């Protein structure tokens, strides 16, 4: 059981705005440009783009051409979440398509240090994602080399799943680790995030909330984004 987050980290968190990253997997692809414009106007801070290969996860989504198209429509930073085996083969293609963050799964990278180095060589920000069952300990040796830790709060592959509450403890562990080292690292949470649990996730120490269904399936994107951030 992890204790409370040390006060200094909480202060730091309070000073920065919680960032909201709409996951376009839940958007209406028949009018993607309009969907992106709407979340941009509603105050999104970055866009979360889910790439799935049908191997690491059962679903298949989209690849570099769609990322490139989205990049033409928006000024927002793009976090490309690579739910694919052997992501190192595609880093350059996604970077060339406009990815700002390249986020790979620890579970797909037996040589993670090398993959992080390749992301850095491409001058992108390095993200690493952990599945819900992957313990926090496994990423500790790499934390000082990355910009973003993406904690999955559903099993990756599909939008619209239910948040797994045990991930809250992992968020606290990560926040505590960061705080004790006085470094900065974005802690993103992805899957089943909505107005019903956002406050708890932020309280645990998350700095970025990735959310698909709770934004794109809502009637008012600004209201949805504000309520995730706790501004209502
Ligand atoms: C799941 C994806 C998530 C997903 C989130 O594999 O990585 O980013 O799109 O969707 P919601 O918010 O609907 O759970
Ligand atoms: Zn995702």
JSON list of C-alpha atoms and ligand atoms in Angstrom, two decimals:
[
{"chain": "A", "resi": 1, "resn": "UNK", "atom": "CA", "xyz": [0.00, 0.00, 0.00]},
{"chain": "A", "resi": 2, "resn": "UNK", "atom": "CA", "xyz": [1.47, 3.31, -1.09]},
{"chain": "A", "resi": 3, "resn": "UNK", "atom": "CA", "xyz": [1.26, 6.28, 1.23]},
{"chain": "A", "resi": 4, "resn": "UNK", "atom": "CA", "xyz": [0.15, 9.80, 0.50]},
{"chain": "A", "resi": 5, "resn": "UNK", "atom": "CA", "xyz": [1.88, 11.79, -2.22]},
{"chain": "A", "resi": 6, "resn": "UNK", "atom": "CA", "xyz": [4.50, 14.09, -0.67]},
{"chain": "A", "resi": 7, "resn": "UNK", "atom": "CA", "xyz": [3.31, 17.66, -0.38]},
{"chain": "A", "resi": 8, "resn": "UNK", "atom": "CA", "xyz": [5.95, 19.25, -2.62]},
{"chain": "A", "resi": 9, "resn": "UNK", "atom": "CA", "xyz": [4.85, 17.19, -5.61]},
{"chain": "A", "resi": 10, "resn": "UNK", "atom": "CA", "xyz": [1.24, 18.07, -4.94]},
{"chain": "A", "resi": 11, "resn": "UNK", "atom": "CA", "xyz": [2.21, 21.75, -4.92]},
{"chain": "A", "resi": 12, "resn": "UNK", "atom": "CA", "xyz": [3.94, 21.28, -8.21]},
{"chain": "A", "resi": 13, "resn": "UNK", "atom": "CA", "xyz": [0.89, 19.51, -9.60]},
{"chain": "A", "resi": 14, "resn": "UNK", "atom": "CA", "xyz": [-1.43, 22.21, -8.37]},
{"chain": "A", "resi": 15, "resn": "UNK", "atom": "CA", "xyz": [0.61, 24.83, -10.17]},
{"chain": "A", "resi": 16, "resn": "UNK", "atom": "CA", "xyz": [0.30, 23.14, -13.53]},
{"chain": "A", "resi": 17, "resn": "UNK", "atom": "CA", "xyz": [-2.91, 22.67, -15.40]},
{"chain": "A", "resi": 18, "resn": "UNK", "atom": "CA", "xyz": [-4.02, 19.07, -15.83]},
{"chain": "A", "resi": 19, "resn": "UNK", "atom": "CA", "xyz": [-3.67, 18.26, -19.50]},
{"chain": "A", "resi": 20, "resn": "UNK", "atom": "CA", "xyz": [-6.49, 16.60, -21.39]},
{"chain": "A", "resi": 21, "resn": "UNK", "atom": "CA", "xyz": [-5.68, 14.38, -24.36]},
{"chain": "A", "resi": 22, "resn": "UNK", "atom": "CA", "xyz": [-8.76, 13.36, -26.36]},
{"chain": "A", "resi": 23, "resn": "UNK", "atom": "CA", "xyz": [-8.30, 9.90, -27.85]},
{"chain": "A", "resi": 24, "resn": "UNK", "atom": "CA", "xyz": [-9.50, 10.15, -31.43]},
{"chain": "A", "resi": 25, "resn": "UNK", "atom": "CA", "xyz": [-10.33, 6.43, -31.54]},
{"chain": "A", "resi": 26, "resn": "UNK", "atom": "CA", "xyz": [-13.77, 7.42, -30.25]},
{"chain": "A", "resi": 27, "resn": "UNK", "atom": "CA", "xyz": [-14.22, 10.28, -32.74]},
{"chain": "A", "resi": 28, "resn": "UNK", "atom": "CA", "xyz": [-16.50, 10.17, -35.76]},
{"chain": "A", "resi": 29, "resn": "UNK", "atom": "CA", "xyz": [-14.03, 9.36, -38.55]},
{"chain": "A", "resi": 30, "resn": "UNK", "atom": "CA", "xyz": [-16.46, 10.51, -41.22]},
{"chain": "A", "resi": 31, "resn": "UNK", "atom": "CA", "xyz": [-15.77, 14.07, -40.07]},
{"chain": "A", "resi": 32, "resn": "UNK", "atom": "CA", "xyz": [-12.42, 13.77, -38.33]},
{"chain": "A", "resi": 33, "resn": "UNK", "atom": "CA", "xyz": [-11.28, 17.25, -39.22]},
{"chain": "A", "resi": 34, "resn": "UNK", "atom": "CA", "xyz": [-14.37, 18.76, -37.63]},
{"chain": "A", "resi": 35, "resn": "UNK", "atom": "CA", "xyz": [-14.03, 16.52, -34.56]},
{"chain": "A", "resi": 36, "resn": "UNK", "atom": "CA", "xyz": [-10.45, 17.68, -34.07]},
{"chain": "A", "resi": 37, "resn": "UNK", "atom": "CA", "xyz": [-11.40, 21.32, -34.51]},
{"chain": "A", "resi": 38, "resn": "UNK", "atom": "CA", "xyz": [-14.11, 20.88, -31.88]},
{"chain": "A", "resi": 39, "resn": "UNK", "atom": "CA", "xyz": [-11.83, 19.36, -29.23]},
{"chain": "A", "resi": 40, "resn": "UNK", "atom": "CA", "xyz": [-9.19, 21.98, -29.99]},
{"chain": "A", "resi": 41, "resn": "UNK", "atom": "CA", "xyz": [-11.73, 24.75, -29.41]},
{"chain": "A", "resi": 42, "resn": "UNK", "atom": "CA", "xyz": [-12.97, 22.96, -26.31]},
{"chain": "A", "resi": 43, "resn": "UNK", "atom": "CA", "xyz": [-9.52, 23.25, -24.72]},
{"chain": "A", "resi": 44, "resn": "UNK", "atom": "CA", "xyz": [-7.73, 19.98, -25.47]},
{"chain": "A", "resi": 45, "resn": "UNK", "atom": "CA", "xyz": [-4.00, 20.14, -24.68]},
{"chain": "A", "resi": 46, "resn": "UNK", "atom": "CA", "xyz": [-2.78, 17.33, -26.91]},
{"chain": "A", "resi": 47, "resn": "UNK", "atom": "CA", "xyz": [-4.25, 14.59, -29.08]},
{"chain": "A", "resi": 48, "resn": "UNK", "atom": "CA", "xyz": [-3.92, 10.93, -28.21]},
{"chain": "A", "resi": 49, "resn": "UNK", "atom": "CA", "xyz": [-3.64, 8.69, -31.27]},
{"chain": "A", "resi": 50, "resn": "UNK", "atom": "CA", "xyz": [-4.09, 4.94, -30.75]},
{"chain": "A", "resi": 51, "resn": "UNK", "atom": "CA", "xyz": [-2.17, 2.78, -33.18]},
{"chain": "A", "resi": 52, "resn": "UNK", "atom": "CA", "xyz": [-3.10, -0.94, -33.01]},
{"chain": "A", "resi": 53, "resn": "UNK", "atom": "CA", "xyz": [-1.59, -3.78, -35.01]},
{"chain": "A", "resi": 54, "resn": "UNK", "atom": "CA", "xyz": [-3.90, -6.78, -34.53]},
{"chain": "A", "resi": 55, "resn": "UNK", "atom": "CA", "xyz": [-0.99, -8.66, -32.87]},
{"chain": "A", "resi": 56, "resn": "UNK", "atom": "CA", "xyz": [-0.03, -6.98, -29.63]},
{"chain": "A", "resi": 57, "resn": "UNK", "atom": "CA", "xyz": [-3.71, -6.10, -29.25]},
{"chain": "A", "resi": 58, "resn": "UNK", "atom": "CA", "xyz": [-6.64, -7.80, -30.97]},
{"chain": "A", "resi": 59, "resn": "UNK", "atom": "CA", "xyz": [-7.82, -4.67, -32.76]},
{"chain": "A", "resi": 60, "resn": "UNK", "atom": "CA", "xyz": [-6.42, -2.83, -35.79]},
{"chain": "A", "resi": 61, "resn": "UNK", "atom": "CA", "xyz": [-6.75, 0.95, -36.03]},
{"chain": "A", "resi": 62, "resn": "UNK", "atom": "CA", "xyz": [-4.62, 3.17, -38.28]},
{"chain": "A", "resi": 63, "resn": "UNK", "atom": "CA", "xyz": [-1.05, 3.94, -39.27]},
{"chain": "A", "resi": 64, "resn": "UNK", "atom": "CA", "xyz": [1.22, 6.81, -40.35]},
{"chain": "A", "resi": 65, "resn": "UNK", "atom": "CA", "xyz": [-0.98, 8.19, -43.19]},
{"chain": "A", "resi": 66, "resn": "UNK", "atom": "CA", "xyz": [-3.81, 9.01, -40.77]},
{"chain": "A", "resi": 67, "resn": "UNK", "atom": "CA", "xyz": [-1.36, 10.53, -38.26]},
{"chain": "A", "resi": 68, "resn": "UNK", "atom": "CA", "xyz": [0.04, 12.67, -41.07]},
{"chain": "A", "resi": 69, "resn": "UNK", "atom": "CA", "xyz": [-3.45, 13.77, -42.10]},
{"chain": "A", "resi": 70, "resn": "UNK", "atom": "CA", "xyz": [-4.35, 14.67, -38.51]},
{"chain": "A", "resi": 71, "resn": "UNK", "atom": "CA", "xyz": [-1.11, 16.61, -38.17]},
{"chain": "A", "resi": 72, "resn": "UNK", "atom": "CA", "xyz": [-2.20, 18.81, -41.08]},
{"chain": "A", "resi": 73, "resn": "UNK", "atom": "CA", "xyz": [-5.43, 19.67, -39.28]},
{"chain": "A", "resi": 74, "resn": "UNK", "atom": "CA", "xyz": [-4.07, 20.67, -35.89]},
{"chain": "A", "resi": 75, "resn": "UNK", "atom": "CA", "xyz": [-1.43, 22.59, -33.99]},
{"chain": "A", "resi": 76, "resn": "UNK", "atom": "CA", "xyz": [-1.86, 20.38, -30.93]},
{"chain": "A", "resi": 77, "resn": "UNK", "atom": "CA", "xyz": [1.00, 18.07, -29.94]},
{"chain": "A", "resi": 78, "resn": "UNK", "atom": "CA", "xyz": [0.38, 14.46, -30.96]},
{"chain": "A", "resi": 79, "resn": "UNK", "atom": "CA", "xyz": [0.94, 11.59, -28.54]},
{"chain": "A", "resi": 80, "resn": "UNK", "atom": "CA", "xyz": [1.14, 8.49, -30.71]},
{"chain": "A", "resi": 81, "resn": "UNK", "atom": "CA", "xyz": [0.38, 5.46, -28.53]},
{"chain": "A", "resi": 82, "resn": "UNK", "atom": "CA", "xyz": [1.95, 2.49, -30.29]},
{"chain": "A", "resi": 83, "resn": "UNK", "atom": "CA", "xyz": [0.13, -0.71, -29.33]},
{"chain": "A", "resi": 84, "resn": "UNK", "atom": "CA", "xyz": [2.23, -2.63, -31.81]},
{"chain": "A", "resi": 85, "resn": "UNK", "atom": "CA", "xyz": [4.85, -5.35, -31.75]},
{"chain": "A", "resi": 86, "resn": "UNK", "atom": "CA", "xyz": [8.40, -4.31, -32.68]},
{"chain": "A", "resi": 87, "resn": "UNK", "atom": "CA", "xyz": [7.59, -0.60, -32.57]},
{"chain": "A", "resi": 88, "resn": "UNK", "atom": "CA", "xyz": [11.21, 0.26, -33.42]},
{"chain": "A", "resi": 89, "resn": "UNK", "atom": "CA", "xyz": [10.44, -0.58, -37.07]},
{"chain": "A", "resi": 90, "resn": "UNK", "atom": "CA", "xyz": [7.91, 2.26, -37.29]},
{"chain": "A", "resi": 91, "resn": "UNK", "atom": "CA", "xyz": [9.29, 5.05, -35.08]},
{"chain": "A", "resi": 92, "resn": "UNK", "atom": "CA", "xyz": [10.69, 7.04, -37.97]},
{"chain": "A", "resi": 93, "resn": "UNK", "atom": "CA", "xyz": [7.52, 6.73, -40.05]},
{"chain": "A", "resi": 94, "resn": "UNK", "atom": "CA", "xyz": [5.40, 8.06, -37.19]},
{"chain": "A", "resi": 95, "resn": "UNK", "atom": "CA", "xyz": [7.88, 10.80, -36.35]},
{"chain": "A", "resi": 96, "resn": "UNK", "atom": "CA", "xyz": [7.94, 11.87, -40.00]},
{"chain": "A", "resi": 97, "resn": "UNK", "atom": "CA", "xyz": [4.13, 11.90, -39.90]},
{"chain": "A", "resi": 98, "resn": "UNK", "atom": "CA", "xyz": [4.15, 14.45, -37.09]},
{"chain": "A", "resi": 99, "resn": "UNK", "atom": "CA", "xyz": [4.27, 12.52, -33.80]},
{"chain": "A", "resi": 100, "resn": "UNK", "atom": "CA", "xyz": [5.57, 14.69, -30.92]},
{"chain": "A", "resi": 101, "resn": "UNK", "atom": "CA", "xyz": [5.50, 11.90, -28.34]},
{"chain": "A", "resi": 102, "resn": "UNK", "atom": "CA", "xyz": [6.28, 8.35, -29.42]},
{"chain": "A", "resi": 103, "resn": "UNK", "atom": "CA", "xyz": [4.86, 6.08, -26.74]},
{"chain": "A", "resi": 104, "resn": "UNK", "atom": "CA", "xyz": [5.83, 2.41, -26.87]},
{"chain": "A", "resi": 105, "resn": "UNK", "atom": "CA", "xyz": [4.69, -0.43, -24.63]},
{"chain": "A", "resi": 106, "resn": "UNK", "atom": "CA", "xyz": [7.23, -1.86, -22.22]},
{"chain": "A", "resi": 107, "resn": "UNK", "atom": "CA", "xyz": [5.69, -5.29, -22.92]},
{"chain": "A", "resi": 108, "resn": "UNK", "atom": "CA", "xyz": [6.75, -5.08, -26.60]},
{"chain": "A", "resi": 109, "resn": "UNK", "atom": "CA", "xyz": [10.33, -3.92, -26.01]},
{"chain": "A", "resi": 110, "resn": "UNK", "atom": "CA", "xyz": [12.89, -6.44, -24.72]},
{"chain": "A", "resi": 111, "resn": "UNK", "atom": "CA", "xyz": [15.53, -3.78, -25.42]},
{"chain": "A", "resi": 112, "resn": "UNK", "atom": "CA", "xyz": [13.68, -0.75, -24.12]},
{"chain": "A", "resi": 113, "resn": "UNK", "atom": "CA", "xyz": [16.79, 1.40, -23.50]},
{"chain": "A", "resi": 114, "resn": "UNK", "atom": "CA", "xyz": [17.70, 1.07, -27.15]},
{"chain": "A", "resi": 115, "resn": "UNK", "atom": "CA", "xyz": [14.17, 1.99, -28.29]},
{"chain": "A", "resi": 116, "resn": "UNK", "atom": "CA", "xyz": [14.20, 5.07, -26.04]},
{"chain": "A", "resi": 117, "resn": "UNK", "atom": "CA", "xyz": [17.53, 6.05, -27.54]},
{"chain": "A", "resi": 118, "resn": "UNK", "atom": "CA", "xyz": [16.07, 5.71, -31.05]},
{"chain": "A", "resi": 119, "resn": "UNK", "atom": "CA", "xyz": [13.13, 7.94, -30.08]},
{"chain": "A", "resi": 120, "resn": "UNK", "atom": "CA", "xyz": [15.58, 10.53, -28.73]},
{"chain": "A", "resi": 121, "resn": "UNK", "atom": "CA", "xyz": [17.65, 10.36, -31.91]},
{"chain": "A", "resi": 122, "resn": "UNK", "atom": "CA", "xyz": [14.48, 11.26, -33.82]},
{"chain": "A", "resi": 123, "resn": "UNK", "atom": "CA", "xyz": [14.14, 14.31, -31.52]},
{"chain": "A", "resi": 124, "resn": "UNK", "atom": "CA", "xyz": [10.75, 13.15, -30.30]},
{"chain": "A", "resi": 125, "resn": "UNK", "atom": "CA", "xyz": [9.56, 12.93, -26.71]},
{"chain": "A", "resi": 126, "resn": "UNK", "atom": "CA", "xyz": [9.81, 9.42, -25.33]},
{"chain": "A", "resi": 127, "resn": "UNK", "atom": "CA", "xyz": [6.80, 7.76, -23.73]},
{"chain": "A", "resi": 128, "resn": "UNK", "atom": "CA", "xyz": [6.45, 4.27, -22.28]},
{"chain": "A", "resi": 129, "resn": "UNK", "atom": "CA", "xyz": [3.11, 2.61, -21.59]},
{"chain": "A", "resi": 130, "resn": "UNK", "atom": "CA", "xyz": [2.43, -0.11, -19.03]},
{"chain": "A", "resi": 131, "resn": "UNK", "atom": "CA", "xyz": [-0.47, -2.55, -19.23]},
{"chain": "A", "resi": 132, "resn": "UNK", "atom": "CA", "xyz": [-2.66, -2.69, -16.10]},
{"chain": "A", "resi": 133, "resn": "UNK", "atom": "CA", "xyz": [-0.98, -5.92, -14.90]},
{"chain": "A", "resi": 134, "resn": "UNK", "atom": "CA", "xyz": [2.60, -4.75, -15.48]},
{"chain": "A", "resi": 135, "resn": "UNK", "atom": "CA", "xyz": [4.09, -3.65, -12.15]},
{"chain": "A", "resi": 136, "resn": "UNK", "atom": "CA", "xyz": [5.46, -0.14, -11.67]},
{"chain": "A", "resi": 137, "resn": "UNK", "atom": "CA", "xyz": [8.84, -1.61, -10.60]},
{"chain": "A", "resi": 138, "resn": "UNK", "atom": "CA", "xyz": [9.56, -2.82, -14.12]},
{"chain": "A", "resi": 139, "resn": "UNK", "atom": "CA", "xyz": [9.82, 0.73, -15.51]},
{"chain": "A", "resi": 140, "resn": "UNK", "atom": "CA", "xyz": [11.91, 2.25, -12.69]},
{"chain": "A", "resi": 141, "resn": "UNK", "atom": "CA", "xyz": [15.30, 1.73, -14.40]},
{"chain": "A", "resi": 142, "resn": "UNK", "atom": "CA", "xyz": [14.09, 3.77, -17.41]},
{"chain": "A", "resi": 143, "resn": "UNK", "atom": "CA", "xyz": [12.14, 6.57, -15.76]},
{"chain": "A", "resi": 144, "resn": "UNK", "atom": "CA", "xyz": [14.87, 9.17, -15.84]},
{"chain": "A", "resi": 145, "resn": "UNK", "atom": "CA", "xyz": [15.29, 8.63, -19.58]},
{"chain": "A", "resi": 146, "resn": "UNK", "atom": "CA", "xyz": [11.69, 9.25, -20.61]},
{"chain": "A", "resi": 147, "resn": "UNK", "atom": "CA", "xyz": [9.26, 12.18, -20.81]},
{"chain": "A", "resi": 148, "resn": "UNK", "atom": "CA", "xyz": [5.96, 10.41, -20.32]},
{"chain": "A", "resi": 149, "resn": "UNK", "atom": "CA", "xyz": [4.76, 7.35, -18.44]},
{"chain": "A", "resi": 150, "resn": "UNK", "atom": "CA", "xyz": [1.40, 6.12, -19.76]},
{"chain": "A", "resi": 151, "resn": "UNK", "atom": "CA", "xyz": [-0.43, 3.98, -17.26]},
{"chain": "A", "resi": 152, "resn": "UNK", "atom": "CA", "xyz": [-3.12, 1.90, -18.93]},
{"chain": "A", "resi": 153, "resn": "UNK", "atom": "CA", "xyz": [-6.26, 1.67, -16.85]},
{"chain": "A", "resi": 154, "resn": "UNK", "atom": "CA", "xyz": [-7.93, -0.82, -19.23]},
{"chain": "A", "resi": 155, "resn": "UNK", "atom": "CA", "xyz": [-6.45, -3.70, -21.19]},
{"chain": "A", "resi": 156, "resn": "UNK", "atom": "CA", "xyz": [-5.34, -2.06, -24.44]},
{"chain": "A", "resi": 157, "resn": "UNK", "atom": "CA", "xyz": [-7.21, -2.73, -27.65]},
{"chain": "A", "resi": 158, "resn": "UNK", "atom": "CA", "xyz": [-10.58, -1.04, -27.40]},
{"chain": "A", "resi": 159, "resn": "UNK", "atom": "CA", "xyz": [-12.19, 2.19, -26.35]},
{"chain": "A", "resi": 160, "resn": "UNK", "atom": "CA", "xyz": [-15.23, 2.31, -24.10]},
{"chain": "A", "resi": 161, "resn": "UNK", "atom": "CA", "xyz": [-14.00, -0.12, -21.42]},
{"chain": "A", "resi": 162, "resn": "UNK", "atom": "CA", "xyz": [-14.36, 0.21, -17.68]},
{"chain": "A", "resi": 163, "resn": "UNK", "atom": "CA", "xyz": [-11.57, 1.83, -15.61]},
{"chain": "A", "resi": 164, "resn": "UNK", "atom": "CA", "xyz": [-9.62, -0.71, -13.50]},
{"chain": "A", "resi": 165, "resn": "UNK", "atom": "CA", "xyz": [-9.48, 0.89, -10.02]},
{"chain": "A", "resi": 166, "resn": "UNK", "atom": "CA", "xyz": [-6.34, -0.93, -8.84]},
{"chain": "A", "resi": 167, "resn": "UNK", "atom": "CA", "xyz": [-4.35, 1.29, -11.26]},
{"chain": "A", "resi": 168, "resn": "UNK", "atom": "CA", "xyz": [-4.88, 4.19, -8.83]},
{"chain": "A", "resi": 169, "resn": "UNK", "atom": "CA", "xyz": [-2.22, 2.69, -6.57]},
{"chain": "A", "resi": 170, "resn": "UNK", "atom": "CA", "xyz": [0.20, 2.51, -9.49]},
{"chain": "A", "resi": 171, "resn": "UNK", "atom": "CA", "xyz": [-0.40, 6.19, -10.28]},
{"chain": "A", "resi": 172, "resn": "UNK", "atom": "CA", "xyz": [0.41, 7.03, -6.65]},
{"chain": "A", "resi": 173, "resn": "UNK", "atom": "CA", "xyz": [3.56, 4.91, -6.75]},
{"chain": "A", "resi": 174, "resn": "UNK", "atom": "CA", "xyz": [4.71, 6.71, -9.90]},
{"chain": "A", "resi": 175, "resn": "UNK", "atom": "CA", "xyz": [3.90, 10.15, -8.52]},
{"chain": "A", "resi": 176, "resn": "UNK", "atom": "CA", "xyz": [5.72, 9.37, -5.29]},
{"chain": "A", "resi": 177, "resn": "UNK", "atom": "CA", "xyz": [8.77, 8.10, -7.16]},
{"chain": "A", "resi": 178, "resn": "UNK", "atom": "CA", "xyz": [8.93, 11.23, -9.32]},
{"chain": "A", "resi": 179, "resn": "UNK", "atom": "CA", "xyz": [8.46, 13.51, -6.36]},
{"chain": "A", "resi": 180, "resn": "UNK", "atom": "CA", "xyz": [11.23, 11.90, -4.33]},
{"chain": "A", "resi": 181, "resn": "UNK", "atom": "CA", "xyz": [13.72, 12.38, -7.15]},
{"chain": "A", "resi": 182, "resn": "UNK", "atom": "CA", "xyz": [12.67, 15.95, -7.87]},
{"chain": "A", "resi": 183, "resn": "UNK", "atom": "CA", "xyz": [12.49, 15.24, -11.57]},
{"chain": "A", "resi": 184, "resn": "UNK", "atom": "CA", "xyz": [9.56, 15.96, -13.87]},
{"chain": "A", "resi": 185, "resn": "UNK", "atom": "CA", "xyz": [7.77, 13.31, -15.83]},
{"chain": "A", "resi": 186, "resn": "UNK", "atom": "CA", "xyz": [4.28, 13.41, -17.29]},
{"chain": "A", "resi": 187, "resn": "UNK", "atom": "CA", "xyz": [2.11, 10.69, -15.78]},
{"chain": "A", "resi": 188, "resn": "UNK", "atom": "CA", "xyz": [-0.69, 9.92, -18.23]},
{"chain": "A", "resi": 189, "resn": "UNK", "atom": "CA", "xyz": [-3.65, 7.66, -17.54]},
{"chain": "A", "resi": 190, "resn": "UNK", "atom": "CA", "xyz": [-5.49, 5.99, -20.39]},
{"chain": "A", "resi": 191, "resn": "UNK", "atom": "CA", "xyz": [-8.72, 4.00, -20.47]},
{"chain": "A", "resi": 192, "resn": "UNK", "atom": "CA", "xyz": [-12.15, 4.42, -18.94]},
{"chain": "A", "resi": 193, "resn": "UNK", "atom": "CA", "xyz": [-11.40, 7.96, -17.77]},
{"chain": "A", "resi": 194, "resn": "UNK", "atom": "CA", "xyz": [-14.51, 10.07, -17.27]},
{"chain": "A", "resi": 195, "resn": "UNK", "atom": "CA", "xyz": [-16.09, 12.65, -14.97]},
{"chain": "A", "resi": 196, "resn": "UNK", "atom": "CA", "xyz": [-16.91, 9.88, -12.45]},
{"chain": "A", "resi": 197, "resn": "UNK", "atom": "CA", "xyz": [-13.24, 9.09, -11.72]},
{"chain": "A", "resi": 198, "resn": "UNK", "atom": "CA", "xyz": [-11.15, 12.03, -13.02]},
{"chain": "A", "resi": 199, "resn": "UNK", "atom": "CA", "xyz": [-10.81, 13.73, -9.62]},
{"chain": "A", "resi": 200, "resn": "UNK", "atom": "CA", "xyz": [-9.50, 10.53, -8.01]},
{"chain": "A", "resi": 201, "resn": "UNK", "atom": "CA", "xyz": [-7.02, 10.01, -10.85]},
{"chain": "A", "resi": 202, "resn": "UNK", "atom": "CA", "xyz": [-5.75, 13.60, -10.56]},
{"chain": "A", "resi": 203, "resn": "UNK", "atom": "CA", "xyz": [-5.58, 13.29, -6.79]},
{"chain": "A", "resi": 204, "resn": "UNK", "atom": "CA", "xyz": [-3.45, 10.14, -7.21]},
{"chain": "A", "resi": 205, "resn": "UNK", "atom": "CA", "xyz": [-0.93, 12.19, -9.22]},
{"chain": "A", "resi": 206, "resn": "UNK", "atom": "CA", "xyz": [-1.77, 11.99, -12.94]},
{"chain": "A", "resi": 207, "resn": "UNK", "atom": "CA", "xyz": [-0.79, 14.99, -15.07]},
{"chain": "A", "resi": 208, "resn": "UNK", "atom": "CA", "xyz": [-2.42, 13.95, -18.36]},
{"chain": "A", "resi": 209, "resn": "UNK", "atom": "CA", "xyz": [-5.81, 12.31, -18.81]},
{"chain": "A", "resi": 210, "resn": "UNK", "atom": "CA", "xyz": [-6.35, 10.49, -22.13]},
{"chain": "A", "resi": 211, "resn": "UNK", "atom": "CA", "xyz": [-10.05, 10.06, -22.79]},
{"chain": "A", "resi": 212, "resn": "UNK", "atom": "CA", "xyz": [-12.03, 8.93, -25.80]},
{"chain": "A", "resi": 213, "resn": "UNK", "atom": "CA", "xyz": [-15.61, 7.94, -25.01]},
{"chain": "A", "resi": 214, "resn": "UNK", "atom": "CA", "xyz": [-16.20, 10.48, -22.25]},
{"chain": "A", "resi": 215, "resn": "UNK", "atom": "CA", "xyz": [-15.34, 13.32, -24.64]},
{"chain": "A", "resi": 216, "resn": "UNK", "atom": "CA", "xyz": [-16.38, 12.23, -28.14]},
{"chain": "A", "resi": 217, "resn": "UNK", "atom": "CA", "xyz": [-19.60, 10.53, -27.07]},
{"chain": "A", "resi": 218, "resn": "UNK", "atom": "CA", "xyz": [-20.68, 13.55, -25.03]},
{"chain": "A", "resi": 219, "resn": "UNK", "atom": "CA", "xyz": [-23.05, 16.24, -26.26]},
{"chain": "A", "resi": 220, "resn": "UNK", "atom": "CA", "xyz": [-20.75, 19.12, -25.32]},
{"chain": "A", "resi": 221, "resn": "UNK", "atom": "CA", "xyz": [-16.99, 18.62, -25.71]},
{"chain": "A", "resi": 222, "resn": "UNK", "atom": "CA", "xyz": [-16.07, 21.73, -23.70]},
{"chain": "A", "resi": 223, "resn": "UNK", "atom": "CA", "xyz": [-18.21, 20.67, -20.79]},
{"chain": "A", "resi": 224, "resn": "UNK", "atom": "CA", "xyz": [-16.70, 17.17, -20.96]},
{"chain": "A", "resi": 225, "resn": "UNK", "atom": "CA", "xyz": [-13.12, 18.46, -21.02]},
{"chain": "A", "resi": 226, "resn": "UNK", "atom": "CA", "xyz": [-13.76, 21.00, -18.26]},
{"chain": "A", "resi": 227, "resn": "UNK", "atom": "CA", "xyz": [-15.35, 18.40, -16.05]},
{"chain": "A", "resi": 228, "resn": "UNK", "atom": "CA", "xyz": [-12.38, 16.03, -16.51]},
{"chain": "A", "resi": 229, "resn": "UNK", "atom": "CA", "xyz": [-10.09, 18.85, -15.45]},
{"chain": "A", "resi": 230, "resn": "UNK", "atom": "CA", "xyz": [-12.30, 19.60, -12.50]},
{"chain": "A", "resi": 231, "resn": "UNK", "atom": "CA", "xyz": [-13.35, 23.07, -13.69]},
{"chain": "A", "resi": 232, "resn": "UNK", "atom": "CA", "xyz": [-17.08, 23.00, -13.32]},
{"chain": "B", "resi": 1, "resn": "LIG", "atom": "C1", "xyz": [-7.23, 1.64, -25.42]},
{"chain": "B", "resi": 1, "resn": "LIG", "atom": "C2", "xyz": [-6.68, 2.95, -25.91]},
{"chain": "B", "resi": 1, "resn": "LIG", "atom": "C3", "xyz": [-7.30, 4.14, -25.25]},
{"chain": "B", "resi": 1, "resn": "LIG", "atom": "C4", "xyz": [-8.73, 4.31, -25.58]},
{"chain": "B", "resi": 1, "resn": "LIG", "atom": "C5", "xyz": [-9.40, 5.17, -24.53]},
{"chain": "B", "resi": 1, "resn": "LIG", "atom": "O1", "xyz": [-6.53, 0.61, -25.98]},
{"chain": "B", "resi": 1, "resn": "LIG", "atom": "O2", "xyz": [-5.30, 3.01, -25.69]},
{"chain": "B", "resi": 1, "resn": "LIG", "atom": "O3", "xyz": [-6.58, 5.32, -25.57]},
{"chain": "B", "resi": 1, "resn": "LIG", "atom": "O4", "xyz": [-8.93, 4.91, -26.84]},
{"chain": "B", "resi": 1, "resn": "LIG", "atom": "O5", "xyz": [-10.74, 5.17, -24.78]},
{"chain": "B", "resi": 1, "resn": "LIG", "atom": "P1", "xyz": [-11.82, 5.35, -23.62]},
{"chain": "B", "resi": 1, "resn": "LIG", "atom": "O6", "xyz": [-11.61, 6.70, -23.05]},
{"chain": "B", "resi": 1, "resn": "LIG", "atom": "O7", "xyz": [-13.10, 5.23, -24.38]},
{"chain": "B", "resi": 1, "resn": "LIG", "atom": "O8", "xyz": [-11.62, 4.25, -22.62]},
{"chain": "B", "resi": 2, "resn": "LIG", "atom": "ZN1", "xyz": [-4.32, 4.97, -25.88]}
]
